[in-house]
Short mmCIF file of C-alpha atoms in Angstrom, two decimals:
data_model
loop_
_atom_site.label_atom_id
_atom_site.label_comp_id
_atom_site.label_asym_id
_atom_site.label_seq_id
_atom_site.Cartn_x
_atom_site.Cartn_y
_atom_site.Cartn_z
CA MET A 7 -1.16 4.04 38.70
CA PRO A 8 -3.36 5.29 35.76
CA PRO A 9 -4.24 9.14 36.45
CA SER A 10 -8.00 8.07 36.53
CA ALA A 11 -8.00 5.42 39.09
CA GLY A 12 -9.92 6.30 42.02
CA ARG A 13 -11.35 9.56 40.91
CA ARG A 14 -14.59 9.15 42.01
CA ALA A 15 -15.87 7.48 45.33
CA THR A 16 -19.13 6.01 43.93
CA GLY A 17 -18.54 5.17 40.28
CA SER A 18 -20.59 8.47 39.61
CA ALA A 19 -20.18 12.16 39.61
CA ASP A 20 -23.97 12.79 40.73
CA THR A 21 -23.96 10.24 43.72
CA GLU A 22 -20.27 12.16 44.76
CA ALA A 23 -21.88 15.45 44.44
CA SER A 24 -25.11 14.25 46.39
CA LEU A 25 -22.44 12.25 49.18
CA ILE A 26 -20.30 16.04 49.41
CA ALA A 27 -23.72 17.83 49.97
CA ARG A 28 -25.00 15.46 52.61
CA ALA A 29 -21.43 15.57 54.25
CA GLN A 30 -21.83 19.18 54.43
CA ALA A 31 -24.90 19.19 56.28
CA GLY A 32 -22.92 17.08 58.83
CA ASP A 33 -23.67 13.57 57.54
CA VAL A 34 -20.57 11.74 58.96
CA SER A 35 -21.33 8.14 57.37
CA ALA A 36 -21.68 10.39 54.00
CA PHE A 37 -18.43 11.74 54.58
CA GLU A 38 -17.11 8.13 55.24
CA ARG A 39 -18.40 6.63 51.74
CA LEU A 40 -17.27 9.63 50.03
CA SER A 41 -13.89 9.46 51.59
CA SER A 42 -13.60 5.64 51.78
CA GLY A 43 -13.49 5.60 47.92
CA TYR A 44 -9.91 7.21 48.30
CA ALA A 45 -8.44 5.98 51.82
CA ASP A 46 -6.04 3.17 50.28
CA ARG A 47 -4.63 5.30 47.54
CA LEU A 48 -4.34 8.33 50.23
CA PHE A 49 -2.84 6.04 52.63
CA MET A 50 0.01 4.89 49.91
CA LEU A 51 0.56 8.43 49.60
CA LEU A 52 1.63 9.27 52.68
CA LEU A 53 3.87 6.06 53.19
CA ARG A 54 5.51 7.11 50.19
CA LEU A 55 5.76 10.78 51.29
CA LEU A 56 6.67 9.79 55.10
CA GLY A 57 8.08 6.47 54.96
CA ASP A 58 7.05 5.35 58.25
CA ARG A 59 3.82 3.27 58.35
CA GLY A 60 3.08 4.88 62.21
CA GLU A 61 3.46 8.06 61.01
CA ALA A 62 1.63 7.43 57.88
CA GLU A 63 -1.20 6.12 60.04
CA ASP A 64 -1.72 9.39 62.38
CA VAL A 65 -1.43 11.82 59.19
CA ALA A 66 -4.04 9.93 57.36
CA GLN A 67 -6.33 10.02 60.37
CA GLU A 68 -5.33 13.82 60.58
CA VAL A 69 -6.16 14.37 57.16
CA MET A 70 -9.56 12.82 57.13
CA LEU A 71 -10.27 15.10 60.40
CA ARG A 72 -9.43 18.30 58.54
CA ALA A 73 -11.07 17.30 55.32
CA TRP A 74 -13.94 16.31 57.57
CA GLN A 75 -13.52 19.98 59.45
CA GLY A 76 -13.09 22.06 55.80
CA ILE A 77 -15.81 20.23 53.75
CA ALA A 78 -18.27 22.84 54.16
CA ARG A 79 -15.84 25.10 52.44
CA PHE A 80 -15.40 22.59 49.78
CA ARG A 81 -16.63 24.54 46.50
CA GLY A 82 -15.97 22.18 43.77
CA GLN A 83 -13.50 24.13 41.96
CA SER A 84 -11.10 21.17 41.85
CA SER A 85 -12.24 17.24 42.28
CA TYR A 86 -12.72 15.93 45.65
CA PHE A 87 -9.65 13.77 44.89
CA THR A 88 -7.49 16.86 44.31
CA TRP A 89 -8.35 18.72 47.36
CA LEU A 90 -8.52 15.72 49.39
CA TYR A 91 -4.66 14.96 48.12
CA ARG A 92 -3.96 18.29 48.69
CA ILE A 93 -4.60 18.45 52.19
CA ALA A 94 -2.51 15.21 52.60
CA VAL A 95 0.38 16.46 50.86
CA ASN A 96 0.20 19.50 53.29
CA GLU A 97 0.16 17.35 56.40
CA ALA A 98 2.63 15.16 55.27
CA ASN A 99 4.94 18.55 54.58
CA ARG A 100 4.13 19.58 57.85
CA VAL A 101 5.03 16.51 59.70
CA LEU A 102 8.54 16.24 57.27
CA ALA A 103 9.21 19.95 58.48
CA LYS A 104 8.91 18.87 61.98
CA ARG A 105 11.07 15.92 61.56
CA ALA A 106 13.78 18.10 60.09
CA ARG A 107 14.06 20.19 63.46
CA ARG A 108 14.37 17.10 65.37
CA PRO A 109 17.89 15.37 65.89
CA ALA A 110 18.42 12.79 63.12
CA SER A 111 17.31 9.77 65.23
CA VAL A 112 14.10 9.26 62.68
CA SER A 113 14.99 6.88 60.09
CA ILE A 114 13.58 8.07 57.03
CA GLY A 115 12.41 4.50 56.21
CA ALA A 116 12.95 3.93 52.36
CA ARG A 117 11.78 0.35 52.85
CA GLU A 118 8.04 1.58 52.74
CA LEU A 119 8.86 3.16 49.28
CA GLN A 120 9.82 -0.51 47.73
CA LEU A 121 8.31 -2.87 45.32
CA PRO A 122 7.60 -6.59 46.16
CA ALA A 123 9.97 -8.90 44.22
CA ALA A 124 9.15 -8.60 40.46
CA ALA A 125 8.35 -11.50 38.61
CA VAL A 126 11.69 -12.16 37.08
CA HIS A 127 12.68 -15.79 36.53
CA ASP A 128 16.65 -15.30 36.12
CA PRO A 129 17.65 -15.18 39.71
CA SER A 130 20.52 -12.61 38.48
CA ARG A 131 18.04 -10.16 37.03
CA GLN A 132 16.01 -10.64 40.23
CA ALA A 133 18.68 -9.52 42.41
CA GLU A 134 19.20 -6.59 40.30
CA SER A 135 15.78 -5.34 39.89
CA SER A 136 15.78 -5.79 43.84
CA GLU A 137 18.79 -4.04 44.17
CA LEU A 138 17.44 -1.18 41.61
CA ARG A 139 14.42 -0.78 43.76
CA ARG A 140 16.15 -0.50 47.19
CA SER A 141 18.39 2.25 45.50
CA LEU A 142 15.85 3.81 43.88
CA ALA A 143 13.56 4.07 47.13
CA GLU A 144 16.90 5.04 49.19
CA ALA A 145 17.12 7.95 46.53
CA LEU A 146 13.56 9.31 46.79
CA ALA A 147 13.79 9.05 50.62
CA ARG A 148 16.62 11.52 50.62
CA LEU A 149 15.07 13.94 48.48
CA PRO A 150 13.77 17.35 49.95
CA PRO A 151 10.00 16.95 50.67
CA GLU A 152 9.13 18.95 47.84
CA LEU A 153 11.35 17.15 45.23
CA ARG A 154 10.03 14.00 46.75
CA THR A 155 6.22 15.01 46.37
CA ALA A 156 6.75 16.13 42.54
CA ILE A 157 8.40 12.99 41.70
CA VAL A 158 5.84 10.64 43.93
CA LEU A 159 2.78 12.68 42.38
CA ARG A 160 4.10 12.74 38.57
CA ASP A 161 6.22 9.66 38.30
CA VAL A 162 4.90 7.35 41.05
CA GLU A 163 1.11 7.98 41.05
CA GLY A 164 1.12 8.89 36.97
CA LEU A 165 -0.80 12.06 37.88
CA SER A 166 -0.93 14.85 35.15
CA THR A 167 1.46 17.86 35.39
CA GLN A 168 -1.62 19.88 36.25
CA GLU A 169 -3.13 17.74 38.79
CA ALA A 170 -0.32 16.88 40.55
CA ALA A 171 0.66 20.73 40.43
CA GLU A 172 -2.50 21.99 41.84
CA ILE A 173 -1.93 19.01 44.74
CA ALA A 174 1.37 20.38 45.64
CA GLY A 175 0.09 23.98 45.74
CA THR A 176 2.21 25.34 42.93
CA GLY A 177 2.26 26.25 39.58
CA GLN A 178 2.75 24.05 36.36
CA ALA A 179 6.16 25.79 35.52
CA ALA A 180 7.39 25.72 39.01
CA PHE A 181 6.34 21.98 39.37
CA LYS A 182 8.28 20.94 36.20
CA SER A 183 11.21 22.46 37.51
CA ARG A 184 10.85 20.49 41.00
CA LEU A 185 10.26 17.23 38.79
CA HIS A 186 13.43 18.14 37.07
CA GLN A 187 15.42 18.27 39.87
CA ALA A 188 13.90 15.48 41.56
CA ARG A 189 14.91 13.43 38.59
CA LEU A 190 18.51 14.62 38.16
CA ARG A 191 19.30 13.89 41.80
CA VAL A 192 18.08 10.39 41.57
CA ARG A 193 19.33 9.63 38.58
CA ALA A 194 22.72 10.96 40.01
CA ALA A 195 22.16 8.65 42.87
CA ILE A 196 21.58 6.03 40.72
CA GLY A 197 23.81 6.21 38.05
CA ASP A 198 23.74 6.46 34.21
CA GLU A 199 25.24 2.92 33.63
CA THR A 200 22.72 1.23 35.90
CA LEU A 201 19.79 3.14 34.62
CA THR A 202 20.72 2.57 30.83
CA ASP A 203 21.06 -1.39 31.63
CA ILE A 204 17.91 -1.98 33.07
CA GLY A 205 16.27 0.17 30.04
CA GLY A 206 18.06 -1.90 27.54
CA MET B 10 9.25 25.42 26.79
CA GLY B 11 10.96 28.12 24.66
CA MET B 12 14.56 27.75 23.17
CA PRO B 13 17.03 29.93 25.06
CA GLY B 14 19.24 32.02 22.88
CA SER B 15 22.79 30.23 24.48
CA THR B 16 24.62 28.56 22.09
CA ASP B 17 25.90 26.09 24.88
CA ASP B 18 23.80 23.13 23.20
CA HIS B 19 25.45 20.69 25.51
CA ARG B 20 24.61 22.88 28.73
CA TRP B 21 21.32 23.38 27.42
CA SER B 22 20.42 19.92 26.30
CA GLN B 23 21.64 18.49 30.00
CA GLN B 24 19.15 21.04 31.63
CA HIS B 25 16.37 20.10 29.40
CA LEU B 26 16.72 16.09 29.63
CA SER B 27 13.76 15.58 31.72
CA HIS B 28 11.25 18.35 29.99
CA TYR B 29 12.56 16.08 26.55
CA VAL B 30 11.34 12.89 27.94
CA GLU B 31 8.42 14.53 29.32
CA GLY B 32 7.36 15.54 25.73
CA ASP B 33 7.35 19.41 27.19
CA LEU B 34 9.73 20.54 24.70
CA ARG B 35 8.42 22.59 21.66
CA PRO B 36 9.07 21.30 18.26
CA ARG B 37 11.98 23.71 17.56
CA ALA B 38 13.78 22.88 21.14
CA ARG B 39 12.62 19.17 20.67
CA ARG B 40 14.89 19.36 17.18
CA ARG B 41 17.38 21.13 18.77
CA LEU B 42 18.00 18.72 21.33
CA ASP B 43 17.55 15.39 19.19
CA ARG B 44 20.42 17.26 16.81
CA HIS B 45 22.78 17.93 19.73
CA ALA B 46 22.37 14.38 20.76
CA ARG B 47 22.72 12.65 17.81
CA ASN B 48 26.64 13.92 18.29
CA CYS B 49 27.22 13.82 21.97
CA ALA B 50 27.15 10.38 23.66
CA GLU B 51 26.79 12.22 27.02
CA CYS B 52 23.46 13.85 26.28
CA GLY B 53 22.49 10.69 24.18
CA ARG B 54 23.52 8.38 27.53
CA GLY B 55 21.49 10.98 29.67
CA ILE B 56 18.11 10.65 27.57
CA ARG B 57 18.18 7.10 27.81
CA ALA B 58 19.35 7.18 31.26
CA MET B 59 16.49 9.60 31.89
CA ARG B 60 13.66 7.33 30.26
CA ALA B 61 14.92 4.76 32.27
CA LEU B 62 14.58 6.13 35.64
CA VAL B 63 11.07 7.32 34.64
CA TYR B 64 10.28 4.07 33.83
CA ALA B 65 11.72 2.47 36.95
CA VAL B 66 9.93 4.99 39.38
CA GLN B 67 6.54 4.36 37.66
CA GLY B 68 7.27 0.80 38.67
CA LEU B 69 7.76 1.54 42.25
CA ASP B 70 3.80 1.38 42.38
CA GLY B 71 4.34 -1.68 44.93
CA LEU B 72 2.17 -0.78 47.63
CA ALA B 73 -0.59 -1.59 45.61
CA GLY B 74 -2.69 -3.95 47.76
CA VAL B 75 -1.76 -1.98 51.13
CA ARG B 76 -4.85 -0.91 52.64
CA ALA B 77 -5.50 2.10 54.66
CA PRO B 78 -5.93 1.31 58.49
CA ALA B 79 -9.36 0.89 59.73
CA THR B 80 -8.64 3.29 62.12
CA ILE B 81 -8.56 6.33 59.17
CA PHE B 82 -12.26 7.85 60.34
CA ASP B 83 -11.70 7.69 64.04
CA ARG B 84 -11.16 11.41 64.71
CA VAL B 85 -14.01 12.18 62.10
CA ARG B 86 -16.32 9.84 64.05
CA LEU B 87 -15.09 11.47 67.33
CA ALA B 88 -15.11 15.04 65.90
CA GLY B 89 -18.86 13.93 63.92
CA SER B 90 -20.79 13.41 67.10
CA GLY B 91 -20.37 16.97 68.19
CA GLY B 92 -22.13 18.29 64.99
CA SER B 93 -22.04 19.50 61.77
CA PRO B 94 -18.55 20.34 60.20
CA SER B 95 -19.13 23.84 59.75
CA SER B 96 -19.81 24.48 63.24
CA GLN B 97 -16.34 23.20 64.35
CA HIS B 98 -13.24 24.41 64.64
CA THR B 99 -10.62 24.09 61.90
#
């Protein structure tokens, strides 16, 4: 997804600014209009980070509630999108931390991270492609939350390093280090031979 | 990203493959890795693998078309009926 996709709920910064002002004054419908433009993408992010649809639905509601409760304090120092995404990452990490303290009875749900079958006509290539996606999804699901957040924001979501670091709540150097660690772990899980095969 | 003083080009290159494919290395550091990778099969393969990995992960955008649940604003609506957001607890 291109970094600029879905940045503005309404296609106009002025309109977004006016929706923010109305939401800050207590207008729920303005808040919904403002945030609904990001809702699908935010939900996809939560699915990728949490790997569980039911949990992602619950956290998505919580993110919107926290955004509504905090909108009066939003000062526009970052874009609304960045601010909302940061709330989402924080909430997802809170849930993942809670999950880590529970007995290992909850599956990571790598299925949610997978692609639908690609339009590959050669059956053997399609199987390889499908297998790779499954392996990638599983490798991502096994990453510690901060590393998974880094690779999802930068590589899957296609955000710039600056924006992804801001959303992750860290400096750019630390973010790059996490991204590097995440890529190394996924690379090790998949194997260079498999990766270079698909790279051609 | 600066270039450390270490003479261990191989170890240094392995540690900077991600920065290399990210385009984050300064020209001198990039040349150092390029020069080493030309004569090191492992690092050459590492660059190709890292590039392929980034490409493959970018292709994981397979949730396109997934929609947020219709209930996503339910808690906001419930809370919103109680007044302005600034008057509520966070």
